[in-house]
Short mmCIF file of C-alpha atoms in Angstrom, two decimals:
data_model
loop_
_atom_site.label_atom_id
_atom_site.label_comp_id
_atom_site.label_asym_id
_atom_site.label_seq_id
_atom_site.Cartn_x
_atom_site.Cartn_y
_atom_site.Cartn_z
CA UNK A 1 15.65 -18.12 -49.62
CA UNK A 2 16.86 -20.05 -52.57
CA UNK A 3 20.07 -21.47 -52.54
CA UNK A 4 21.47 -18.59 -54.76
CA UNK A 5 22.54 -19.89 -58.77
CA UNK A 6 24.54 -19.48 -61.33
CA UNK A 7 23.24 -19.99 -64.93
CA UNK A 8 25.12 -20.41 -67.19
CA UNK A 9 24.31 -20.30 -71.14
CA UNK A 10 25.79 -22.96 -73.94
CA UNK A 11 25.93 -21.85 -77.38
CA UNK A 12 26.92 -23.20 -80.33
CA UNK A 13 30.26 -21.90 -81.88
CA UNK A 14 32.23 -21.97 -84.96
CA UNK A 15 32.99 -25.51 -86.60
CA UNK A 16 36.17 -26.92 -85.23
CA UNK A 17 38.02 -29.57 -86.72
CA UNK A 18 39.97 -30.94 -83.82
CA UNK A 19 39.13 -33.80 -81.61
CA UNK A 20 37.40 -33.69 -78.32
CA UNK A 21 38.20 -37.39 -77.13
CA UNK A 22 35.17 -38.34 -76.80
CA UNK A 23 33.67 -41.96 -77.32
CA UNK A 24 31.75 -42.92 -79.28
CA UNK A 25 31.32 -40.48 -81.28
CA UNK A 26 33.97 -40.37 -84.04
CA UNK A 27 36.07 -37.43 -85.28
CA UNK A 28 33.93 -36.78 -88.07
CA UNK A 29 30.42 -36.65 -86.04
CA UNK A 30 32.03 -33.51 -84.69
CA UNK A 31 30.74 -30.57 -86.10
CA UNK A 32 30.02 -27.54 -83.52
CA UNK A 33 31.38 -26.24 -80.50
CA UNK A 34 30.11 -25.77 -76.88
CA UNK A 35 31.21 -22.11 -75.36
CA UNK A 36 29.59 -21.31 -71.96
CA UNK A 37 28.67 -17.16 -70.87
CA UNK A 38 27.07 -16.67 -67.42
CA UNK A 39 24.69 -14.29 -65.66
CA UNK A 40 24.01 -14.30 -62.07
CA UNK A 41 20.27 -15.25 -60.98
CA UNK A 42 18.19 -12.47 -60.30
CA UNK A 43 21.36 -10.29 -59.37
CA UNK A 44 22.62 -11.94 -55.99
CA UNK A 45 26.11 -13.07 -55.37
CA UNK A 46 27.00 -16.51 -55.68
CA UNK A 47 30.37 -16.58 -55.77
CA UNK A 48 32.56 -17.37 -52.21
CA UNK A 49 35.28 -14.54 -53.44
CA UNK A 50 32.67 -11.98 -54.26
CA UNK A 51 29.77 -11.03 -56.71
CA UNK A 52 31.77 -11.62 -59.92
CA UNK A 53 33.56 -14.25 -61.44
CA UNK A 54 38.12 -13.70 -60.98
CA UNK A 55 40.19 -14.36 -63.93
CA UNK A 56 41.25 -17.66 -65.08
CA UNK A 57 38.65 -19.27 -62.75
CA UNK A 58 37.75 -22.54 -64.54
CA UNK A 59 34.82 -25.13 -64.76
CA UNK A 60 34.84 -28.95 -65.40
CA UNK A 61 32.27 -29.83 -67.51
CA UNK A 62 31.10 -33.76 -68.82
CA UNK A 63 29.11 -34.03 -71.91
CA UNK A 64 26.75 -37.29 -71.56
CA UNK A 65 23.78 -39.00 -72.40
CA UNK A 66 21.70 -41.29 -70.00
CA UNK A 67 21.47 -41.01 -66.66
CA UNK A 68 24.47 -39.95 -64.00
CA UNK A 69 27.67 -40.63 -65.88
CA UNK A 70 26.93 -43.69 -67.22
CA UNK A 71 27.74 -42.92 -70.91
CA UNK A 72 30.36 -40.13 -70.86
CA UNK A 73 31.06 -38.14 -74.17
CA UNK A 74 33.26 -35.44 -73.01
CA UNK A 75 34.94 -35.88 -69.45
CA UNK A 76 35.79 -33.00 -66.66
CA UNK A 77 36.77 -30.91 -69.83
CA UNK A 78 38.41 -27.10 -68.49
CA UNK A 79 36.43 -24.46 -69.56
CA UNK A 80 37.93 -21.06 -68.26
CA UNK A 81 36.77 -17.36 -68.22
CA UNK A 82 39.72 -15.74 -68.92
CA UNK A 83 39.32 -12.30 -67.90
CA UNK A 84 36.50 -13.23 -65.21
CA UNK A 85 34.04 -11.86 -67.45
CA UNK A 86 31.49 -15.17 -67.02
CA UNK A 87 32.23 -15.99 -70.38
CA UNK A 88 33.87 -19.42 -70.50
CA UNK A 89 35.88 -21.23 -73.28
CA UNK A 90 37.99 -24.39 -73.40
CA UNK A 91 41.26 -24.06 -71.83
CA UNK A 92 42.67 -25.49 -74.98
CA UNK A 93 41.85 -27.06 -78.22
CA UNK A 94 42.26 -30.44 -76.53
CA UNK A 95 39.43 -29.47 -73.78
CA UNK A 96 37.17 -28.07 -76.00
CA UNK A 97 33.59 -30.10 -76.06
CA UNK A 98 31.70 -30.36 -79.52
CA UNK A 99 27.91 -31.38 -80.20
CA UNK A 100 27.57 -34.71 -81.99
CA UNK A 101 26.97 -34.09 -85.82
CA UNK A 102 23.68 -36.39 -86.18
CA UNK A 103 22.01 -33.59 -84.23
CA UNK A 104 21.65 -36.00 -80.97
CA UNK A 105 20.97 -34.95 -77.43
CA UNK A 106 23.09 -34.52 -74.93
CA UNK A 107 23.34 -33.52 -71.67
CA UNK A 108 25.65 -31.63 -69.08
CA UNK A 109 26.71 -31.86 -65.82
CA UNK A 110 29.39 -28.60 -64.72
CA UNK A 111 31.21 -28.16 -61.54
CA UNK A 112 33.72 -25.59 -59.60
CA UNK A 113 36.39 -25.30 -58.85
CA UNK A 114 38.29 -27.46 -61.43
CA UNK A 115 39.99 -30.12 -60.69
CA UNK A 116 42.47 -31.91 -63.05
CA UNK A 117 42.04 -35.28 -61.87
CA UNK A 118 38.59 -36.60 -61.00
CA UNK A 119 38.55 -40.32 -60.59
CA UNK A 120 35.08 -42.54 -60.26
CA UNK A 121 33.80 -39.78 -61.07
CA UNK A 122 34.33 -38.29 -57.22
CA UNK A 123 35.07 -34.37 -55.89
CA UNK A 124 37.09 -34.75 -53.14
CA UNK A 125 36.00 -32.20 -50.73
CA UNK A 126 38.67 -30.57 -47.93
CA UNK A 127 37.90 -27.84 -46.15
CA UNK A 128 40.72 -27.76 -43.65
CA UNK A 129 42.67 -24.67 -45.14
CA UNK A 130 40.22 -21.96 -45.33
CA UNK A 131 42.22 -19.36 -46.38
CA UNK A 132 41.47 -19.26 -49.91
CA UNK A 133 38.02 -19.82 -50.12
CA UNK A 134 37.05 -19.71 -53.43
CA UNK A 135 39.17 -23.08 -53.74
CA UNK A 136 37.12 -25.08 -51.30
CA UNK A 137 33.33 -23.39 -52.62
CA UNK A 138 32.13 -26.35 -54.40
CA UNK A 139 29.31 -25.36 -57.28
CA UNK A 140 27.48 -27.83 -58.86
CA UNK A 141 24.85 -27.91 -61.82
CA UNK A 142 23.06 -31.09 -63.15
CA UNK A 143 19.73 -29.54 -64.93
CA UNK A 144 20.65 -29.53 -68.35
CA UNK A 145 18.95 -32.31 -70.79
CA UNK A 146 18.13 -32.64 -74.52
CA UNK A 147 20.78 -29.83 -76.06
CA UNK A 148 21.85 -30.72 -79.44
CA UNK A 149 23.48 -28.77 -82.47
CA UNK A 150 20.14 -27.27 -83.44
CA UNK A 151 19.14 -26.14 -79.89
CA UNK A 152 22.05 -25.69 -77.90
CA UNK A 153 21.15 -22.86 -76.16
CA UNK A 154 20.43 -24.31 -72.28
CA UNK A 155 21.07 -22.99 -68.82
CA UNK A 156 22.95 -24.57 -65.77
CA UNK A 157 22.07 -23.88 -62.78
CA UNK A 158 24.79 -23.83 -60.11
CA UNK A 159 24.36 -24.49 -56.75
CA UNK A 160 26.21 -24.54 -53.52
CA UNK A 161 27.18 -27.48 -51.91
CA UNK A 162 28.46 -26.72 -49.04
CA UNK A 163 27.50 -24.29 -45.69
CA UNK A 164 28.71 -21.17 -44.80
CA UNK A 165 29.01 -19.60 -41.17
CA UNK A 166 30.03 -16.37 -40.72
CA UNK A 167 30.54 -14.61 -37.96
CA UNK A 168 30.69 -10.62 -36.75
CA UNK A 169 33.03 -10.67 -34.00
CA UNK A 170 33.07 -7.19 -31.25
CA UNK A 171 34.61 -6.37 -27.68
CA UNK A 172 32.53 -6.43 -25.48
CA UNK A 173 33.22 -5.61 -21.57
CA UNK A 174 36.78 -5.95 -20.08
CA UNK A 175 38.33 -6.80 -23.96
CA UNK A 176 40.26 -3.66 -25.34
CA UNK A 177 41.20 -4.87 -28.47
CA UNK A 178 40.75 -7.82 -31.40
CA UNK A 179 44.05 -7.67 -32.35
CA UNK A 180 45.06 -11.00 -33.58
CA UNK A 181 41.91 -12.69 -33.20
CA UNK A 182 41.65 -16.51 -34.41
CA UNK A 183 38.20 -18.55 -34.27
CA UNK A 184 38.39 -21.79 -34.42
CA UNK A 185 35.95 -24.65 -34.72
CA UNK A 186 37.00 -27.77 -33.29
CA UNK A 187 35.71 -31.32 -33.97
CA UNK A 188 34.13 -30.67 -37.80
CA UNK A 189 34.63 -33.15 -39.89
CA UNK A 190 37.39 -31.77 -42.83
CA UNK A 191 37.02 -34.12 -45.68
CA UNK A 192 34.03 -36.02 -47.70
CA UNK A 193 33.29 -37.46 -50.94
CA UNK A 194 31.02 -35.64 -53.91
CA UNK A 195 29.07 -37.81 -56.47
CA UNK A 196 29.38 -35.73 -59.77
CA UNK A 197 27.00 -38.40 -61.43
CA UNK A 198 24.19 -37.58 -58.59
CA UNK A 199 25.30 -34.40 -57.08
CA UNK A 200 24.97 -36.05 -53.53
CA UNK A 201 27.74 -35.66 -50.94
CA UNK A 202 28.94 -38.54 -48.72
CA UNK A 203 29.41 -38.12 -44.77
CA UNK A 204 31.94 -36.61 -43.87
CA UNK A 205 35.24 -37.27 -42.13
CA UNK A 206 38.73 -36.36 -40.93
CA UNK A 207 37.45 -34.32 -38.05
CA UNK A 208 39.58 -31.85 -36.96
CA UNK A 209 40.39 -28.02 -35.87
CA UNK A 210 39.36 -26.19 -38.73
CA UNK A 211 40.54 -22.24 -38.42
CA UNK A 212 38.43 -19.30 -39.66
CA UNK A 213 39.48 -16.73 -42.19
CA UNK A 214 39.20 -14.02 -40.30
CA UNK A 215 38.99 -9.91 -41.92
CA UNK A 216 39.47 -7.55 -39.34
CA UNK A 217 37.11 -4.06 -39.54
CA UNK A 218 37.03 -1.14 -37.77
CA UNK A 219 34.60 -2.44 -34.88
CA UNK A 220 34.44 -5.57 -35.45
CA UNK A 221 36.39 -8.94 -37.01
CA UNK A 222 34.47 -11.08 -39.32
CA UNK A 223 35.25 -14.46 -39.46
CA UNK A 224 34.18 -16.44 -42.24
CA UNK A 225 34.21 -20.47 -42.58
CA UNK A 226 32.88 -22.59 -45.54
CA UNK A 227 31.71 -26.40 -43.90
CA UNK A 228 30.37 -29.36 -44.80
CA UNK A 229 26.78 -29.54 -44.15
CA UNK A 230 25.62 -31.33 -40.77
CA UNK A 231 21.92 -32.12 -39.28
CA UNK A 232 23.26 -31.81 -35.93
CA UNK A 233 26.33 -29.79 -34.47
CA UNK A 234 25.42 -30.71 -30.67
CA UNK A 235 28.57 -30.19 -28.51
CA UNK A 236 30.09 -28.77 -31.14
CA UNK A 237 32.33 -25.85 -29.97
CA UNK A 238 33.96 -22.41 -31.30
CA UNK A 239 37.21 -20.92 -30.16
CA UNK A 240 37.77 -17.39 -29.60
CA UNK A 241 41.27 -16.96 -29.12
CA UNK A 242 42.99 -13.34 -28.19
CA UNK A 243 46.58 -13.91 -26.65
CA UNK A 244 46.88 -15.57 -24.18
CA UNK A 245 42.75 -15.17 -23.79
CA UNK A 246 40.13 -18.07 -24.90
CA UNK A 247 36.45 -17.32 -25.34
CA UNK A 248 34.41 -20.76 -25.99
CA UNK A 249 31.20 -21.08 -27.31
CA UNK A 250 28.55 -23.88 -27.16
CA UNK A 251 26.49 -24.02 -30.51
CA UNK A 252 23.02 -24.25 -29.78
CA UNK A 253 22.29 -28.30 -29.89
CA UNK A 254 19.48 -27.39 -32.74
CA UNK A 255 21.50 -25.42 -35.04
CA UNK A 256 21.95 -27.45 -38.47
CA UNK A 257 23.99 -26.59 -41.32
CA UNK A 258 22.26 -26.64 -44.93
CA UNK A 259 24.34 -26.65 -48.22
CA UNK A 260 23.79 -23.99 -50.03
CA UNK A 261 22.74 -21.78 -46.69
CA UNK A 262 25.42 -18.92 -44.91
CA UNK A 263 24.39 -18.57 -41.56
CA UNK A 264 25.19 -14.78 -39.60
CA UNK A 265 25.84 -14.46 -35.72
CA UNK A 266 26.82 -11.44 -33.52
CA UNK A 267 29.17 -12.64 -31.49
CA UNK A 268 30.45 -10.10 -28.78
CA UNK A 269 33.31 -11.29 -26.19
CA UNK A 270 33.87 -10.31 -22.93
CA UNK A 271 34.59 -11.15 -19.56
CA UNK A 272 31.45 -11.99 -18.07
CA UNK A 273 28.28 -13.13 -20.56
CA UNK A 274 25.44 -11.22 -19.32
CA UNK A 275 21.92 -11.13 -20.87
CA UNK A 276 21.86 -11.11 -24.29
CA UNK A 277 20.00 -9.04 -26.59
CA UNK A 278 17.86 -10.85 -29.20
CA UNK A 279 19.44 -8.97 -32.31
CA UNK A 280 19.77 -10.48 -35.37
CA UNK A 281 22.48 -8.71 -38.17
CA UNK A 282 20.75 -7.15 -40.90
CA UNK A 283 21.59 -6.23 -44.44
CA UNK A 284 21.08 -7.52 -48.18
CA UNK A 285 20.93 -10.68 -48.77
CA UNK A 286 24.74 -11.68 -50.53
CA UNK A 287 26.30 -14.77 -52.45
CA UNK A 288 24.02 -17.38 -50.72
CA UNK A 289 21.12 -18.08 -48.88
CA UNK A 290 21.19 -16.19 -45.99
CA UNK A 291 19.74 -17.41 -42.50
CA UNK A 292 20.82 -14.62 -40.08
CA UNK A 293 20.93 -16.66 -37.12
CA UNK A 294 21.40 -14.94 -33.80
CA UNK A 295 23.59 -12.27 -31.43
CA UNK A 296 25.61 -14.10 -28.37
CA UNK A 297 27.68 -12.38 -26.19
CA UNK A 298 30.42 -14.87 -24.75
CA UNK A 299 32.48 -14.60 -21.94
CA UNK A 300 35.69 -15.60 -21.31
CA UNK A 301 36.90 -19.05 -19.93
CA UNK A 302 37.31 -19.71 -16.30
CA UNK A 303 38.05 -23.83 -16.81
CA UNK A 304 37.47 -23.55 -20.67
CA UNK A 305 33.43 -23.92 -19.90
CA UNK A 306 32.22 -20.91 -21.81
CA UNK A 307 28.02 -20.07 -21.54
CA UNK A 308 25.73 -19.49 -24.40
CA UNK A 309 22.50 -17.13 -23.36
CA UNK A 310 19.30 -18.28 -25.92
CA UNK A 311 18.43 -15.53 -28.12
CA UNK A 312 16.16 -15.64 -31.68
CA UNK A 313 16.45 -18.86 -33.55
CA UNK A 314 14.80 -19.93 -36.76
CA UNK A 315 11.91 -21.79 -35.78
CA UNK A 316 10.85 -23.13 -39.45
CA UNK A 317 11.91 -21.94 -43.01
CA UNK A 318 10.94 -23.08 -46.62
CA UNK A 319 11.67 -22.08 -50.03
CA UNK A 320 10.26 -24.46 -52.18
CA UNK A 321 13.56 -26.28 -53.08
CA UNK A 322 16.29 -25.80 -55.04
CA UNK A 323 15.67 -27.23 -58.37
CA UNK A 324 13.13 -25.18 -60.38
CA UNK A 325 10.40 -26.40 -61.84
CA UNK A 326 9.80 -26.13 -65.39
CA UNK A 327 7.53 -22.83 -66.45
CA UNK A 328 5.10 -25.66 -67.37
CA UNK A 329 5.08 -27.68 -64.41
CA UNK A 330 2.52 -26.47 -61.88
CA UNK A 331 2.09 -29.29 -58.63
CA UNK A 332 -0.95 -28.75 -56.23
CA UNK A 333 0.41 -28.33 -52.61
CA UNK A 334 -1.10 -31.90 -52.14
CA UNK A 335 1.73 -33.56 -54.82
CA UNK A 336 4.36 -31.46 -54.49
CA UNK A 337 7.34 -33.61 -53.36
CA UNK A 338 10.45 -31.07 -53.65
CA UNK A 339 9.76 -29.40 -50.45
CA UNK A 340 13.35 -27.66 -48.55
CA UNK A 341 11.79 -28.78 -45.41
CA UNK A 342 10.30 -31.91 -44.52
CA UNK A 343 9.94 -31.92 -40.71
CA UNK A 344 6.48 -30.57 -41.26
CA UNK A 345 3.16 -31.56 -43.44
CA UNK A 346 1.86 -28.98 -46.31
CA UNK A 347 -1.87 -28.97 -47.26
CA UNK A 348 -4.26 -26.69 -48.96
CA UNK A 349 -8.18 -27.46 -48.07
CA UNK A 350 -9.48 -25.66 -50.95
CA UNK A 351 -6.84 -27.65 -53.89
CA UNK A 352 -6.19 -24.34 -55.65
CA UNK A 353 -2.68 -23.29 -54.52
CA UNK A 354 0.46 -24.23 -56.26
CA UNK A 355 3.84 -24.67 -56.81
CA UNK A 356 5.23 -23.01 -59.82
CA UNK A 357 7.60 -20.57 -61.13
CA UNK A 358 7.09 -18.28 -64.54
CA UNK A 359 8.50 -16.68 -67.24
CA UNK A 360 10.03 -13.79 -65.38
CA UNK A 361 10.27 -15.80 -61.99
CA UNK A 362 12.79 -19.08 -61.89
CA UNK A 363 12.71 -19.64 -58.19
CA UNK A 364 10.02 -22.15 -57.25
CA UNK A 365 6.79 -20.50 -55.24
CA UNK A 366 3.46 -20.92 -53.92
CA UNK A 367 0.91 -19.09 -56.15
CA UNK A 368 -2.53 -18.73 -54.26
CA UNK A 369 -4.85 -17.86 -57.34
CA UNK A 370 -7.82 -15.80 -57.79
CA UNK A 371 -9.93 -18.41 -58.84
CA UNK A 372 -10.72 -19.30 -55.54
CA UNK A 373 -9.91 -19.33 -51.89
CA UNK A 374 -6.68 -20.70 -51.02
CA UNK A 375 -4.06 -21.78 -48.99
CA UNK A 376 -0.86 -23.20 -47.90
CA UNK A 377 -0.96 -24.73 -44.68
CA UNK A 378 1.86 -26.22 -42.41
CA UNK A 379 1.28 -28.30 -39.14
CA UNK A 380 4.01 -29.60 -37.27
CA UNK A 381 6.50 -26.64 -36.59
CA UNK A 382 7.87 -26.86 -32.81
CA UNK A 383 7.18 -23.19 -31.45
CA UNK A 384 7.26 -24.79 -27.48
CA UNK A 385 9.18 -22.69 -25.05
CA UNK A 386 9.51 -19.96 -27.74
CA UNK A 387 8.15 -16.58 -27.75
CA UNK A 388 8.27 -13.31 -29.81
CA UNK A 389 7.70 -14.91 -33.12
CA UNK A 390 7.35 -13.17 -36.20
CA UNK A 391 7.44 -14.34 -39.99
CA UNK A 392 8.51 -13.13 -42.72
CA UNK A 393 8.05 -13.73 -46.68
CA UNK A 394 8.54 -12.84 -50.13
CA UNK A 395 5.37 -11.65 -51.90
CA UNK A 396 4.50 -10.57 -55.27
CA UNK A 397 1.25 -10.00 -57.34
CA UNK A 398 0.92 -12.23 -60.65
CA UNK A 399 -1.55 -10.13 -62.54
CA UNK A 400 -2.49 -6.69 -63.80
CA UNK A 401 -4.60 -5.49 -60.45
CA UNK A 402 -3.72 -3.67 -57.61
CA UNK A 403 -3.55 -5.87 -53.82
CA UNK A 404 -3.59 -4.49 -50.68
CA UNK A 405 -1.12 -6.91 -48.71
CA UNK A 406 -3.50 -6.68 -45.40
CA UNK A 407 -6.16 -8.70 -47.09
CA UNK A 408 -3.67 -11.82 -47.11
CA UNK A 409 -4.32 -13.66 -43.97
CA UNK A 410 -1.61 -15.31 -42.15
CA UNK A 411 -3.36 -17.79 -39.53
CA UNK A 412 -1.28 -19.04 -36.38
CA UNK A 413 -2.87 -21.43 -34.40
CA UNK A 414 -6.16 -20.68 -35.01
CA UNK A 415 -5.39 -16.51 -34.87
CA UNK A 416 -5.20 -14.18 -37.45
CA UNK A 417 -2.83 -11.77 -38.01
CA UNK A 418 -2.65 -9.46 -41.17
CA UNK A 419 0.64 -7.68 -42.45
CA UNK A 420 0.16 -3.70 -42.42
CA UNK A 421 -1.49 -2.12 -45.21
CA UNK A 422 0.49 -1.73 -48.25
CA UNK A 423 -0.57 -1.35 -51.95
CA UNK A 424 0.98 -3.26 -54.83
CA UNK A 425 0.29 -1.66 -57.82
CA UNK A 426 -0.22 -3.67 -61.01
CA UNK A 427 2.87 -2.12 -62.32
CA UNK A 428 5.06 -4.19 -59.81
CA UNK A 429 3.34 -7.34 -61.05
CA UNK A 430 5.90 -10.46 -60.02
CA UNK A 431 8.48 -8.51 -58.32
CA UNK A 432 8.79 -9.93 -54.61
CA UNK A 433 9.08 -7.93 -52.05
CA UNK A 434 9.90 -8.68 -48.33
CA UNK A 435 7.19 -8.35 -45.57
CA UNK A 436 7.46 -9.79 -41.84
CA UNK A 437 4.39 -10.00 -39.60
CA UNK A 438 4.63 -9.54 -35.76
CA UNK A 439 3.48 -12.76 -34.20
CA UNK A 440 4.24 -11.81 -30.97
CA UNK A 441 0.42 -11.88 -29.60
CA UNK A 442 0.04 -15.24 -30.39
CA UNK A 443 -1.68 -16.93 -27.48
CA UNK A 444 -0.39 -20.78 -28.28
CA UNK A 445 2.79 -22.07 -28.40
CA UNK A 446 3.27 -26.15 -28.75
CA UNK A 447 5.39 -28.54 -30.52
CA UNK A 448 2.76 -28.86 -33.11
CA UNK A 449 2.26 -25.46 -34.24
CA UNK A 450 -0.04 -24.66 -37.39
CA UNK A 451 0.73 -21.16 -39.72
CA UNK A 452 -1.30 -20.54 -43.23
CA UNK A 453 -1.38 -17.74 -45.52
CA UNK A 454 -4.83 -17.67 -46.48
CA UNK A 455 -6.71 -15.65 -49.85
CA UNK A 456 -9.82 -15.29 -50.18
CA UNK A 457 -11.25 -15.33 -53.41
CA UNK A 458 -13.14 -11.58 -52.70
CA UNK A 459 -10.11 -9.72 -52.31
CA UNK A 460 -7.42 -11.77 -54.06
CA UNK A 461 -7.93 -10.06 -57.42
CA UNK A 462 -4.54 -10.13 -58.53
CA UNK A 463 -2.87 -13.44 -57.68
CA UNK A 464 -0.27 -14.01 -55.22
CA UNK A 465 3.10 -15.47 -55.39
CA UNK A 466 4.89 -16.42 -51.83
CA UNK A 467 8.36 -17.62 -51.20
CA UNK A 468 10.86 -17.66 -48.78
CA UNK A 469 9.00 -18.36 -45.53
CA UNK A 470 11.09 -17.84 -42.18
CA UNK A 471 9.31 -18.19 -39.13
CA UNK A 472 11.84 -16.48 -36.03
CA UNK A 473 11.32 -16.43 -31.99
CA UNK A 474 12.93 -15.91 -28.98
CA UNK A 475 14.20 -19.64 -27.59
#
């Protein structure tokens, strides 16, 4: 899925006549001043501590024209929601950012959590002490351009910028209790530098043993860690820790962590690892992207070894990117160049399908119109040694008629397979819901792997709108 947003919603206030130190416009260019109020995108979490802004939680914000930083009006200015409402107003009259009077543009660029001293225009990033972590959950937005005194109403988009892991911790055979339980993971980097002026995060550094915040339940312990992204965590190792008791676990060598993704294991400990069953967590999707990513059952150390059965990976996901396209941008699979994934090659035969979002819809999706068949096509995905797939995808209807989701083809090497028959009536036109196809039949399995969702134009009468493809399987 999306990498879950914030937007937030400047508006013009009352005339002020203090000044916001900004250069070069003068004092008396001032005339109006920026307040920010928030929603949260289509109702999904986004916050590390929970689903709603805390009090006093506070925002730096630069007012600038041109591109990056280059020409800075307002700098990391403290904007604070005082009762954790989402509404945010300067900290004081000295923070407070004003539009320039000439009615010229201006753009924003917003981060969080505030920090008081930002220098070359660099975030440092530490995630070595996780136990507050709505401290370390770095939010960025960049998106807003042209706002002025006599259309200041715009929207930032936040994103996350770093990963998430969390784990669901049980006893398994031969452990009794969880009691003072500590996961650690040892050899992450701690430290790395963000560009505010790009929004791009420099390689990390500082590795070192980086301790989970761990919540015990009534089962189970979860133990949550916020990380800096990495392509490749081979070697990498987690410590389960009871007593005098150590659990180790291997991370699979392919696992990567995304900003802007949490990633969910079952982790069970015991004694002796035995076969594992392939059981991914379920639930709602919460505050960010979620890529549920496996059950392991570890057993304890002998000569601090550890073993790691394979169970159901994520084979191949997209969602179209994470920085919406206008409502009047529309790019034909062919040109579209904001892809989340680009291990693979996208195609449509027929040049009808598109990348778009709408009115009512912000997240960027393929829309497979009724104008014609369609496609969206991707070659490339490694499925060898795999088995059990299954995919699953958001879907909507765009139009007034009813679709019965078994006439949308989804084509694995060269078979087709057809979700189960399910009517969306007109009145849920472009609200997504979830659907996963059983793949499981599927005769070929290579490196090269092709899967389409194909309409045809005969029974597409409606329009469809697809998004957050995962394709799982057993590995």
């Amino acid at each position: 899925m999306k990498v879950n947003q914030l937007l937030f919603l400047a508006t013009a206030a009352a005339a002020v006549t203090s000044s916001c130190q900004k250069a070069p416009v003068s004092e008396q260019e001032i005339t109006k001043a920026v307040t920010f109020s928030s929603t949260i995108s289509n109702q999904v979490t986004t916050k590390a501590a929970g689903a709603n802004w805390e009090s006093n939680d506070a925002i730096g914000v630069f007012m600038k024209t041109g591109s990056g930083l280059s020409n800075v009006l307002a700098s990391n200015k403290q904007y604070v929601t005082t009762k954790g409402d989402g509404n945010f107003n300067a900290s004081s009259t000295t923070e407070e950012i004003n539009y320039p009077a000439d009615g010229s543009n201006v753009d924003f660029i917003a981060y969080y959590p505030y920090q008081t001293t930002i220098t070359n225009n660099i975030y440092p990033v530490n995630v070595a002490d996780q136990t507050q972590q709505n401290k370390i959950d770095l939010l960025y937005a960049n998106n807003v351009t042209g706002a002025n005194k006599n259309k200041p109403n715009a929207q930032l988009q936040f994103g996350h910028k770093l990963s998430k892991v969390e784990l669901t911790v049980a006893a398994g055979t031969g452990v009794s209790s969880l009691s003072g339980l500590t996961v650690t993971y040892n050899g992450f980097n701690t430290t790395a530098n963000f560009d505010l002026a790009t929004g791009t995060l420099a390689a990390g550094a500082n590795p070192a043993a980086i301790k989970a915040k761990t919540t015990a339940g009534t089962s189970s312990t979860l133990a949550e860690a916020i990380l800096l992204p990495v392509a490749n965590v081979a070697g990498a190792k987690v410590e389960f820790k009871i007593g005098n008791e150590t659990y180790t676990w291997t991370l699979p060598s392919s696992t990567t962590y995304e900003a802007g993704k949490k990633y969910s294991y079952n982790i069970t400990l015991q004694e002796q690892a035995g076969n594992n069953a392939a059981i991914v967590a379920s639930g709602n999707i919460t505050d960010w992207t979620d890529v549920p990513s496996g059950s392991y059952v570890i057993g304890k150390d002998e000569d601090n070894g550890g073993t790691t059965d394979p169970v159901e990976q994520t084979l191949y996901e997209e969602d179209f990117g994470t920085t919406p396209l206008s409502k009047d941008e529309k790019f034909k699979i062919a040109d579209f160049k904001g892809w989340s994934n680009t291990t693979v090659t996208y195609s449509d035969q027929y040049a009808k399908a598109d990348i778009r979002t709408t009115g009512t819809i912000v997240n960027n999706h393929v829309w497979l119109p009724t104008t014609g068949n369609s496609e969206l096509a991707i070659e490339g995905i490694n499925t060898e040694k795999s088995s059990k797939l299954k995919v699953s995808f958001d879907v909507a209807i765009g139009t007034s008629k009813d679709f019965d989701l078994q006439n949308l083809a989804i084509i694995f090497n060269g078979q087709t397979f057809n979700p189960e028959s399910k009517m969306i009536l007109s009145a849920d036109a472009n609200k997504f819901i979830n659907v996963t196809v059983d793949l499981s039949t599927a005769t070929t399995l290579s490196a090269n792997s092709k899967l389409s969702f194909f309409s045809d134009i005969q029974t597409n009468k409606a329009g469809l709108r697809i998004d957050n493809i995962v394709l799982k399987g057993l590995k």
